[in-house]
Short mmCIF file of C-alpha atoms in Angstrom, two decimals:
data_model
loop_
_atom_site.label_atom_id
_atom_site.label_comp_id
_atom_site.label_asym_id
_atom_site.label_seq_id
_atom_site.Cartn_x
_atom_site.Cartn_y
_atom_site.Cartn_z
CA MET A 1 -27.95 -25.56 37.90
CA LEU A 2 -31.16 -25.17 35.85
CA GLY A 3 -31.04 -28.70 34.44
CA LEU A 4 -30.45 -27.59 30.85
CA THR A 5 -27.96 -29.49 28.71
CA PRO A 6 -26.86 -29.21 25.09
CA GLY A 7 -29.15 -31.21 22.78
CA LEU A 8 -32.21 -30.84 25.00
CA THR A 9 -35.38 -30.13 23.00
CA LEU A 10 -37.05 -26.75 23.39
CA ALA A 11 -40.29 -28.37 24.63
CA ASP A 12 -38.46 -30.19 27.44
CA ALA A 13 -36.52 -27.05 28.33
CA ARG A 14 -39.73 -24.97 28.64
CA ALA A 15 -41.33 -27.73 30.67
CA ARG A 16 -38.57 -27.22 33.23
CA ILE A 17 -38.39 -23.41 32.90
CA PRO A 18 -41.76 -22.02 31.71
CA HIS A 19 -40.49 -18.48 31.21
CA LEU A 20 -37.47 -19.53 29.14
CA VAL A 21 -36.65 -17.04 26.35
CA ALA A 22 -35.64 -18.68 23.04
CA VAL A 23 -34.11 -16.92 20.03
CA ASP A 24 -32.96 -18.23 16.66
CA MET A 25 -29.28 -19.12 16.32
CA ASP A 26 -27.32 -16.70 14.16
CA ARG A 27 -24.19 -18.58 13.11
CA ALA A 28 -22.83 -15.65 11.10
CA ALA A 29 -23.09 -13.33 14.09
CA ASP A 30 -21.46 -15.96 16.31
CA ALA A 31 -18.58 -16.30 13.87
CA ALA A 32 -18.18 -12.52 13.67
CA LEU A 33 -18.08 -12.29 17.48
CA LEU A 34 -15.51 -15.05 17.64
CA ALA A 35 -13.37 -13.23 15.07
CA ARG A 36 -13.56 -10.01 17.13
CA LEU A 37 -12.52 -11.90 20.24
CA ALA A 38 -9.61 -13.40 18.31
CA ASP A 39 -8.52 -9.88 17.29
CA TRP A 40 -8.73 -8.83 20.93
CA CYS A 41 -6.55 -11.80 21.96
CA ASP A 42 -3.84 -10.63 19.56
CA ARG A 43 -2.71 -8.28 22.30
CA TYR A 44 -1.47 -11.26 24.32
CA THR A 45 0.17 -13.26 21.53
CA PRO A 46 0.33 -12.92 17.74
CA LEU A 47 -0.42 -16.65 17.37
CA VAL A 48 -4.19 -17.03 17.70
CA THR A 49 -6.48 -19.45 15.91
CA VAL A 50 -10.24 -19.95 15.96
CA GLU A 51 -11.66 -23.33 16.95
CA GLU A 52 -15.25 -23.20 15.83
CA PRO A 53 -17.92 -22.96 16.96
CA ASP A 54 -16.99 -21.39 20.30
CA GLY A 55 -13.29 -21.73 21.01
CA LEU A 56 -10.01 -19.84 20.73
CA VAL A 57 -6.53 -21.34 20.96
CA LEU A 58 -3.56 -19.13 21.88
CA ASP A 59 0.07 -20.15 21.52
CA ILE A 60 1.65 -18.31 24.45
CA THR A 61 5.19 -19.60 23.96
CA GLY A 62 7.58 -16.78 24.79
CA CYS A 63 4.83 -14.41 25.98
CA VAL A 64 4.17 -15.46 29.59
CA HIS A 65 7.04 -13.41 31.06
CA LEU A 66 5.12 -10.23 30.16
CA PHE A 67 2.30 -11.26 32.52
CA ALA A 68 4.22 -12.75 35.46
CA GLY A 69 3.87 -16.32 34.25
CA GLU A 70 1.21 -18.62 32.83
CA ALA A 71 -1.17 -18.09 35.76
CA GLY A 72 -1.02 -14.30 35.36
CA LEU A 73 -1.64 -14.50 31.62
CA ARG A 74 -4.57 -16.90 32.03
CA ARG A 75 -6.10 -14.74 34.74
CA THR A 76 -5.72 -11.57 32.63
CA VAL A 77 -7.38 -13.15 29.58
CA MET A 78 -10.21 -14.69 31.60
CA GLN A 79 -10.94 -11.45 33.45
CA GLY A 80 -10.93 -9.43 30.24
CA LEU A 81 -13.44 -11.76 28.57
CA ALA A 82 -15.59 -11.88 31.70
CA ARG A 83 -15.79 -8.05 31.72
CA GLY A 84 -17.33 -8.34 28.26
CA GLY A 85 -20.22 -10.36 29.70
CA LEU A 86 -18.93 -13.74 28.51
CA THR A 87 -18.80 -17.00 30.43
CA VAL A 88 -15.45 -18.57 29.65
CA ARG A 89 -13.29 -21.50 30.66
CA GLY A 90 -9.60 -21.73 29.93
CA SER A 91 -6.73 -24.13 30.43
CA VAL A 92 -3.00 -24.07 29.75
CA ALA A 93 -1.29 -27.24 28.55
CA GLY A 94 1.63 -28.42 26.46
CA THR A 95 -0.41 -29.10 23.32
CA PRO A 96 -3.39 -27.24 21.82
CA GLN A 97 -5.51 -30.40 21.84
CA ALA A 98 -4.89 -31.07 25.55
CA ALA A 99 -5.67 -27.47 26.50
CA ALA A 100 -8.87 -27.41 24.43
CA ALA A 101 -10.04 -30.74 25.87
CA LEU A 102 -9.50 -29.58 29.47
CA ALA A 103 -11.28 -26.28 28.80
CA ARG A 104 -14.30 -27.94 27.19
CA PHE A 105 -14.71 -31.15 29.20
CA GLY A 106 -12.85 -30.60 32.48
CA ARG A 107 -15.01 -30.59 35.61
CA LYS A 108 -14.72 -28.15 38.48
CA ALA A 109 -13.13 -30.88 40.49
CA LEU A 110 -10.28 -30.77 38.01
CA GLY A 111 -9.55 -27.12 38.72
CA ARG A 112 -6.01 -28.06 39.65
CA HIS A 113 -5.50 -28.85 35.95
CA ASP A 114 -6.32 -25.34 34.72
CA ILE A 115 -2.56 -25.05 34.25
CA VAL A 116 -0.93 -28.37 33.45
CA PRO A 117 2.79 -28.62 34.30
CA PRO A 118 5.04 -29.79 31.45
CA GLY A 119 4.91 -33.53 30.94
CA GLU A 120 1.74 -34.08 32.99
CA GLU A 121 -0.81 -33.80 30.17
CA GLU A 122 -1.61 -37.51 30.21
CA MET A 123 -2.46 -37.53 33.90
CA ALA A 124 -4.65 -34.43 33.47
CA VAL A 125 -6.70 -35.67 30.50
CA ARG A 126 -7.17 -39.34 31.47
CA PRO A 127 -10.46 -38.70 33.39
CA LEU A 128 -11.98 -36.76 30.45
CA PRO A 129 -14.75 -38.39 28.38
CA ALA A 130 -13.93 -39.86 24.98
CA ALA A 131 -15.83 -36.96 23.37
CA ALA A 132 -12.85 -34.76 24.27
CA LEU A 133 -10.99 -36.38 21.37
CA GLY A 134 -13.22 -34.55 18.89
CA VAL A 135 -14.13 -37.66 16.91
CA SER A 136 -17.27 -38.02 14.82
CA PRO A 137 -20.55 -39.07 16.48
CA GLU A 138 -20.37 -42.47 14.77
CA VAL A 139 -16.91 -43.20 16.18
CA LEU A 140 -17.94 -41.90 19.60
CA LEU A 141 -20.96 -44.22 19.66
CA ALA A 142 -18.75 -47.16 18.68
CA LEU A 143 -16.29 -46.31 21.48
CA THR A 144 -19.11 -46.14 24.01
CA ARG A 145 -20.51 -49.52 22.94
CA ALA A 146 -17.01 -51.00 23.28
CA GLY A 147 -16.78 -49.72 26.85
CA LEU A 148 -14.12 -47.11 26.03
CA LYS A 149 -15.73 -44.14 27.71
CA THR A 150 -12.76 -42.06 28.84
CA VAL A 151 -9.43 -40.95 27.45
CA GLY A 152 -7.74 -43.12 30.06
CA ASP A 153 -9.55 -46.20 28.75
CA LEU A 154 -8.14 -45.53 25.29
CA ALA A 155 -4.66 -44.67 26.56
CA GLU A 156 -4.35 -48.16 28.05
CA ARG A 157 -5.12 -49.90 24.74
CA PRO A 158 -2.59 -50.70 21.99
CA ARG A 159 -2.75 -48.17 19.15
CA ALA A 160 -2.75 -50.59 16.21
CA PRO A 161 -6.06 -52.34 17.12
CA LEU A 162 -7.66 -48.93 17.78
CA ALA A 163 -6.64 -47.74 14.32
CA THR A 164 -7.96 -50.92 12.70
CA ARG A 165 -11.34 -50.76 14.42
CA PHE A 166 -12.04 -47.05 14.76
CA GLY A 167 -9.94 -45.48 12.01
CA ALA A 168 -6.36 -44.25 11.65
CA ASP A 169 -7.32 -40.78 12.90
CA LEU A 170 -8.12 -41.98 16.43
CA PRO A 171 -4.53 -42.86 17.53
CA VAL A 172 -3.31 -39.53 16.14
CA ARG A 173 -5.89 -37.57 18.13
CA LEU A 174 -5.11 -39.63 21.21
CA ALA A 175 -1.37 -38.93 20.98
CA ARG A 176 -1.99 -35.19 20.66
CA ILE A 177 -4.40 -34.95 23.57
CA LEU A 178 -2.00 -36.98 25.76
CA GLY A 179 0.81 -34.54 24.97
CA GLN A 180 2.85 -37.14 23.10
CA GLU A 181 2.69 -35.25 19.78
CA ASP A 182 2.60 -31.50 19.26
CA ILE A 183 1.85 -30.04 15.82
CA GLY A 184 1.26 -26.48 16.99
CA ILE A 185 -1.51 -24.28 15.61
CA SER A 186 -2.19 -22.55 12.31
CA PRO A 187 -2.58 -18.89 13.32
CA ARG A 188 -5.13 -16.61 11.69
CA ARG A 189 -2.33 -14.21 10.81
CA PRO A 190 1.14 -15.46 9.81
CA LEU A 191 3.88 -14.50 12.23
CA PRO A 192 5.69 -11.50 10.68
CA PRO A 193 9.48 -11.50 10.28
CA CYS A 194 9.76 -8.39 12.46
CA LEU A 195 7.35 -7.32 15.20
CA VAL A 196 7.63 -4.51 17.75
CA GLU A 197 5.00 -3.17 20.13
CA ARG A 198 4.46 -0.68 22.93
CA ARG A 199 2.06 -1.06 25.83
CA PHE A 200 0.75 1.90 27.81
CA ALA A 201 0.03 1.98 31.51
CA GLU A 202 -2.85 4.34 30.69
CA PRO A 203 -4.67 4.49 27.33
CA VAL A 204 -3.56 7.30 25.00
CA ALA A 205 -5.95 9.21 22.76
CA ARG A 206 -4.09 12.36 21.60
CA GLU A 207 -2.92 12.29 18.00
CA GLU A 208 0.49 13.65 18.99
CA ASP A 209 1.05 10.82 21.47
CA ILE A 210 -0.08 8.16 18.99
CA ASP A 211 2.18 9.61 16.27
CA ALA A 212 5.17 9.73 18.62
CA ALA A 213 4.60 6.16 19.80
CA LEU A 214 4.30 4.89 16.22
CA ALA A 215 7.47 6.76 15.23
CA GLY A 216 9.30 5.12 18.12
CA LEU A 217 8.18 1.71 16.91
CA ALA A 218 9.34 2.55 13.37
CA HIS A 219 12.82 3.43 14.73
CA ARG A 220 12.97 0.15 16.69
CA ALA A 221 11.92 -1.87 13.66
CA GLY A 222 14.47 -0.04 11.52
CA ARG A 223 17.30 -0.94 13.90
CA ILE A 224 16.26 -4.61 13.88
CA LEU A 225 16.12 -4.67 10.09
CA ALA A 226 19.51 -2.92 9.85
CA GLU A 227 21.09 -5.60 12.03
CA ARG A 228 19.71 -8.25 9.67
CA GLY A 229 20.71 -6.37 6.52
CA GLU A 230 17.07 -6.24 5.42
CA GLY A 231 14.41 -3.71 4.52
CA GLY A 232 10.64 -3.85 4.77
CA ARG A 233 8.32 -3.93 1.78
CA ARG A 234 5.06 -3.97 3.74
CA PHE A 235 4.34 -2.48 7.17
CA GLU A 236 1.19 -3.00 9.24
CA ALA A 237 0.26 -0.93 12.30
CA ALA A 238 -2.30 -2.33 14.76
CA PHE A 239 -4.09 -0.02 17.19
CA PHE A 240 -5.66 -1.86 20.15
CA ARG A 241 -8.39 0.14 21.87
CA ALA A 242 -9.13 -0.23 25.55
CA ASP A 243 -12.64 -1.50 24.74
CA GLY A 244 -11.25 -4.38 22.65
CA ARG A 245 -11.63 -2.99 19.14
CA VAL A 246 -8.60 -3.39 16.86
CA THR A 247 -7.83 -1.18 13.85
CA ARG A 248 -5.14 -2.18 11.36
CA LEU A 249 -3.49 0.00 8.73
CA ALA A 250 -0.98 -1.24 6.16
CA VAL A 251 1.39 0.58 3.83
CA ALA A 252 3.67 -0.82 1.14
CA THR A 253 6.89 0.42 -0.41
CA GLY A 254 8.16 0.10 -3.95
CA ARG A 255 11.57 -1.07 -2.73
CA PRO A 256 12.95 -2.28 0.63
CA ALA A 257 13.03 0.48 3.26
CA ARG A 258 13.91 0.78 6.93
CA ASP A 259 14.15 4.54 7.38
CA ALA A 260 11.67 5.53 10.10
CA ALA A 261 11.02 8.89 8.42
CA VAL A 262 9.98 7.17 5.19
CA VAL A 263 7.70 4.73 7.00
CA MET A 264 6.07 7.45 9.09
CA ARG A 265 5.46 9.64 6.03
CA LEU A 266 3.56 6.75 4.45
CA PHE A 267 1.50 6.13 7.57
CA ARG A 268 0.64 9.82 7.88
CA GLU A 269 -0.48 9.84 4.24
CA ARG A 270 -2.54 6.71 4.91
CA LEU A 271 -4.18 8.20 7.99
CA ALA A 272 -4.95 11.45 6.18
CA ALA A 273 -6.65 9.53 3.34
CA LEU A 274 -9.00 7.55 5.62
CA ALA A 275 -12.67 8.19 4.91
CA ASP A 276 -13.42 7.35 8.55
CA PRO A 277 -10.76 8.95 10.80
CA LEU A 278 -8.99 6.79 13.35
CA ASP A 279 -11.25 6.74 16.41
CA PRO A 280 -9.33 6.17 19.68
CA GLY A 281 -12.52 5.77 21.71
CA PHE A 282 -11.38 5.60 25.34
CA GLY A 283 -7.79 5.39 24.14
CA PHE A 284 -5.30 2.86 22.83
CA ASP A 285 -3.51 0.70 25.38
CA LEU A 286 -1.31 -1.14 22.85
CA LEU A 287 0.34 -0.19 19.56
CA ARG A 288 2.03 -2.81 17.40
CA LEU A 289 4.08 -2.44 14.22
CA ALA A 290 4.69 -5.53 12.10
CA VAL A 291 6.94 -5.81 9.05
CA THR A 292 5.07 -8.48 7.11
CA ALA A 293 7.36 -8.57 4.04
CA CYS A 294 11.14 -8.18 4.09
CA GLU A 295 13.88 -8.24 1.47
CA PRO A 296 17.67 -7.91 1.61
CA LEU A 297 18.81 -4.28 1.71
CA GLY A 298 22.43 -3.19 1.69
CA GLU A 299 23.93 0.26 2.00
CA SER A 300 23.22 2.29 -1.14
CA GLN A 301 25.85 4.35 -2.90
CA VAL A 302 24.96 7.25 -5.19
CA SER A 303 26.55 7.09 -8.62
CA LEU A 304 28.17 10.11 -10.23
CA ASP A 305 25.28 10.60 -12.65
CA GLY A 306 22.74 10.70 -9.78
CA ARG A 307 20.74 7.72 -11.02
CA THR A 308 20.39 6.23 -7.53
CA VAL A 309 18.92 9.49 -6.26
CA GLU A 310 16.44 9.54 -9.16
CA ASP A 311 15.40 5.95 -8.54
CA GLU A 312 14.84 6.59 -4.84
CA GLU A 313 12.78 9.71 -5.58
CA VAL A 314 10.56 7.78 -8.00
CA ALA A 315 10.12 4.97 -5.48
CA ALA A 316 9.24 7.49 -2.75
CA LEU A 317 6.65 9.11 -5.04
CA VAL A 318 5.09 5.72 -5.81
CA ASP A 319 4.93 4.90 -2.10
CA ARG A 320 3.24 8.21 -1.23
CA LEU A 321 0.69 7.93 -4.04
CA GLY A 322 -0.05 4.33 -3.04
CA ALA A 323 -0.53 5.30 0.60
CA ARG A 324 -2.97 8.08 -0.29
CA PHE A 325 -4.93 6.57 -3.19
CA GLY A 326 -4.38 2.84 -2.64
CA ALA A 327 -1.89 0.44 -4.19
CA ALA A 328 -4.33 -0.52 -6.95
CA ALA A 329 -4.42 3.08 -8.21
CA VAL A 330 -0.67 3.30 -8.94
CA LEU A 331 0.26 0.93 -11.76
CA ARG A 332 3.30 0.07 -13.85
CA PRO A 333 3.75 -2.11 -16.94
CA ALA A 334 5.03 -5.66 -16.46
CA PHE A 335 6.26 -8.12 -19.06
CA VAL A 336 4.17 -11.21 -19.90
CA ASP A 337 5.95 -14.18 -21.44
CA THR A 338 3.99 -14.50 -24.68
CA HIS A 339 4.68 -13.94 -28.38
CA ILE A 340 1.34 -12.19 -29.00
CA PRO A 341 2.30 -8.47 -28.99
CA GLU A 342 -0.91 -7.09 -27.49
CA ARG A 343 -0.71 -9.58 -24.61
CA ALA A 344 2.97 -9.06 -23.83
CA VAL A 345 2.31 -6.28 -21.30
CA ARG A 346 -0.03 -6.03 -18.36
CA MET A 347 -0.52 -3.35 -15.73
CA VAL A 348 0.31 -4.35 -12.14
CA PRO A 349 0.48 -2.44 -8.84
CA ALA A 350 3.68 -0.45 -8.66
CA ALA A 351 4.37 -1.51 -5.07
CA LEU A 352 3.13 -4.86 -3.72
CA ASP A 353 0.40 -7.38 -4.34
CA ASP A 354 -2.18 -8.25 -1.67
CA ASP A 355 -0.04 -11.15 -0.47
CA GLY A 356 2.92 -8.85 0.16
CA THR A 357 5.03 -9.91 -2.82
CA ALA A 358 6.28 -7.82 -5.71
CA PRO A 359 4.71 -8.64 -9.10
CA PRO A 360 7.22 -10.01 -11.64
CA CYS A 361 8.25 -7.58 -14.35
CA GLY A 362 11.37 -9.07 -15.94
CA TRP A 363 11.70 -7.45 -19.35
CA PRO A 364 13.74 -9.21 -22.03
CA VAL A 365 17.22 -7.72 -22.39
CA GLU A 366 18.42 -6.77 -25.87
CA ARG A 367 21.99 -6.05 -26.91
CA PRO A 368 22.65 -2.30 -27.21
CA ALA A 369 23.93 -2.63 -30.80
CA ASP A 370 20.81 -4.43 -32.03
CA PRO A 371 17.85 -2.44 -33.34
CA PRO A 372 14.63 -2.84 -31.37
CA ALA A 373 12.71 -5.95 -32.36
CA ARG A 374 9.36 -4.36 -31.57
CA PRO A 375 8.21 -0.76 -31.28
CA VAL A 376 7.38 0.78 -27.94
CA HIS A 377 4.13 2.26 -29.25
CA LEU A 378 1.50 -0.20 -30.52
CA PHE A 379 -1.87 0.58 -32.04
CA ASP A 380 -4.85 -0.96 -30.28
CA PRO A 381 -6.45 -2.25 -32.38
CA PRO A 382 -3.97 -2.58 -35.28
CA GLN A 383 -4.63 -0.11 -38.09
CA PRO A 384 -5.79 -1.63 -41.46
CA ILE A 385 -3.64 -0.64 -44.43
CA GLU A 386 -3.66 -1.23 -48.22
CA ALA A 387 -0.44 -3.01 -49.19
CA LEU A 388 1.08 -4.27 -52.42
CA ALA A 389 3.66 -7.08 -52.33
CA GLU A 390 5.92 -8.35 -55.13
CA VAL A 391 5.09 -11.98 -54.29
CA PRO A 392 2.14 -13.24 -52.23
CA ASP A 393 4.26 -14.34 -49.25
CA GLY A 394 6.78 -11.51 -49.49
CA PRO A 395 7.13 -8.12 -47.75
CA PRO A 396 5.13 -5.14 -49.02
CA LEU A 397 6.56 -2.89 -51.71
CA ARG A 398 4.33 0.00 -50.72
CA PHE A 399 1.33 0.57 -48.46
CA ARG A 400 -1.28 3.26 -47.96
CA TRP A 401 -2.20 4.35 -44.43
CA ARG A 402 -4.51 7.24 -43.61
CA ARG A 403 -4.54 8.33 -47.31
CA VAL A 404 -0.73 8.59 -47.38
CA LEU A 405 1.30 6.31 -49.65
CA HIS A 406 4.58 4.95 -48.25
CA GLU A 407 7.20 3.51 -50.62
CA ILE A 408 9.22 0.79 -48.89
CA ALA A 409 13.00 1.17 -49.16
CA ARG A 410 14.01 -1.65 -46.79
CA ALA A 411 12.21 -4.59 -45.23
CA GLU A 412 13.15 -7.28 -42.72
CA GLY A 413 11.13 -10.40 -41.97
CA PRO A 414 8.93 -12.25 -41.77
CA GLU A 415 8.50 -13.05 -38.08
CA ARG A 416 5.70 -15.58 -38.02
CA ILE A 417 3.51 -15.58 -34.90
CA ALA A 418 0.99 -18.38 -34.60
CA PRO A 419 -1.98 -18.31 -32.20
CA GLU A 420 -1.51 -19.84 -28.74
CA TRP A 421 -2.98 -23.32 -29.07
CA TRP A 422 -3.91 -23.63 -25.39
CA ARG A 423 -6.39 -20.76 -25.55
CA ASP A 424 -10.02 -21.44 -26.36
CA GLU A 425 -10.05 -18.83 -29.10
CA ALA A 426 -6.84 -20.10 -30.72
CA GLY A 427 -8.75 -21.68 -33.61
CA GLU A 428 -10.35 -18.35 -34.46
CA GLU A 429 -7.08 -16.35 -34.61
CA PRO A 430 -5.22 -16.46 -37.95
CA THR A 431 -1.44 -16.66 -38.27
CA ARG A 432 0.48 -13.39 -38.56
CA ASP A 433 3.65 -12.58 -40.55
CA TYR A 434 5.37 -9.45 -39.18
CA TYR A 435 7.81 -7.21 -41.10
CA ARG A 436 9.97 -4.31 -39.99
CA VAL A 437 9.91 -1.86 -42.89
CA GLU A 438 11.40 1.55 -43.62
CA ASP A 439 10.01 3.95 -46.19
CA ALA A 440 11.90 6.28 -48.51
CA ARG A 441 11.79 9.10 -45.94
CA GLY A 442 13.39 6.98 -43.20
CA ARG A 443 10.27 6.30 -41.17
CA ARG A 444 10.11 2.78 -39.74
CA PHE A 445 6.93 0.74 -39.28
CA TRP A 446 5.89 -2.65 -37.92
CA VAL A 447 3.35 -4.25 -40.25
CA PHE A 448 1.91 -7.72 -40.49
CA ARG A 449 -0.07 -9.86 -42.88
CA GLN A 450 -2.93 -11.67 -41.17
CA GLY A 451 -3.84 -15.03 -42.65
CA LEU A 452 -2.28 -17.37 -45.19
CA PHE A 453 -2.79 -17.54 -48.93
CA GLY A 454 -4.99 -20.40 -50.01
CA GLU A 455 -7.01 -20.25 -46.81
CA ALA A 456 -10.23 -18.41 -46.01
CA PRO A 457 -10.58 -15.58 -45.28
CA ALA A 458 -8.18 -13.84 -47.61
CA PRO A 459 -5.03 -12.33 -46.03
CA ARG A 460 -5.18 -8.70 -44.89
CA TRP A 461 -2.47 -6.18 -43.97
CA PHE A 462 -2.29 -4.16 -40.77
CA LEU A 463 0.01 -1.58 -39.19
CA HIS A 464 0.70 -2.55 -35.58
CA GLY A 465 3.28 -0.03 -34.45
CA ILE A 466 5.75 2.76 -35.31
CA PHE A 467 9.42 2.71 -34.33
CA ALA A 468 10.58 5.92 -32.71
#
């Protein structure tokens, strides 16, 4: 209407409109706004992706019945965005590429193609310009010089010559925009294994109502998981405000769970620990509970010694502490597959990692009749000792530690541990020979000789741990 088009220089634009207001482009702010709009669109479908710089693609498969069909859903989304002061255009088609092309390049005369019936994508997109394919400017210029100005012009040409002249990507884009190939979208958030939600005719703002609605969703999710024989390891609650803001809270469990009481206790702990309390604003019109990580969970049976009850109580304590202080604050030791003793253990979150998976912690299993190969308690760093051996490469006969002399009655070893060659510092670490020794009073120690005779520096003895 004003004669302004994308790519027009600022001088030409002000020549046409003298009082034109110009501001610098803020790409970061534009991206942040687009991300907020994508969060807002999550209320209509969990499958939303961002098409930069100014587009959103929604996969509405299986969602249209909630809005009286595709036309009702499109109208609801368009009206909601328009109320936010945005100028939007939207189309519904069988493939994401066809819908995006119609929304970006369709003319008003093509209003009948705002919703494309199944199988009619080709007829709807044929009048669109070749730029609707999303090719590079160089390829677009070459198409224009060849007289291929519309999608219909390209659709009438054999695909093999097009690929030879304009690149193998062109026939692929053409097939997708014509509806002949559908690859779907890559959503911003992966579709969870279990998802339940509740919509409100009027926004709710009272804490009691929000708590009751969330508890109802936890019961529904628990029933679904019970039917599958599964339990959740990570739960995420999404609170959709009437003004478009979305708040998400996640809790994790140390073992699979589907009891609504357990899940709600974790969410209440999480809400109580928030530095900024949950602000309902004008109220929430949608609550959604997603189980983003699931594992098999059968019916538990308590043993006669009560071990199952103890394990469940420990897991519940870990879950509550993690919900209040954060998963990173509650740690447990995990085994690392290495022969270097001080590197064989690392601390990991007791519940879940950020990606929703449990950290590995498989400890090596020893036979009950065998004595422990290594002590539970290690000194960090190893304690230097003065040792006397009968032969240079043999076990110590006696050693002095903290001014106390220990006469060795029994010794077992050596267990030679060489440095890990793939580490950068491997050349600086000397070889170790470990011995399990027992003194005359029955106390057992784990000592090692660092270095080899005939090499510099001279070997030294250290005490690394004490057997209980």
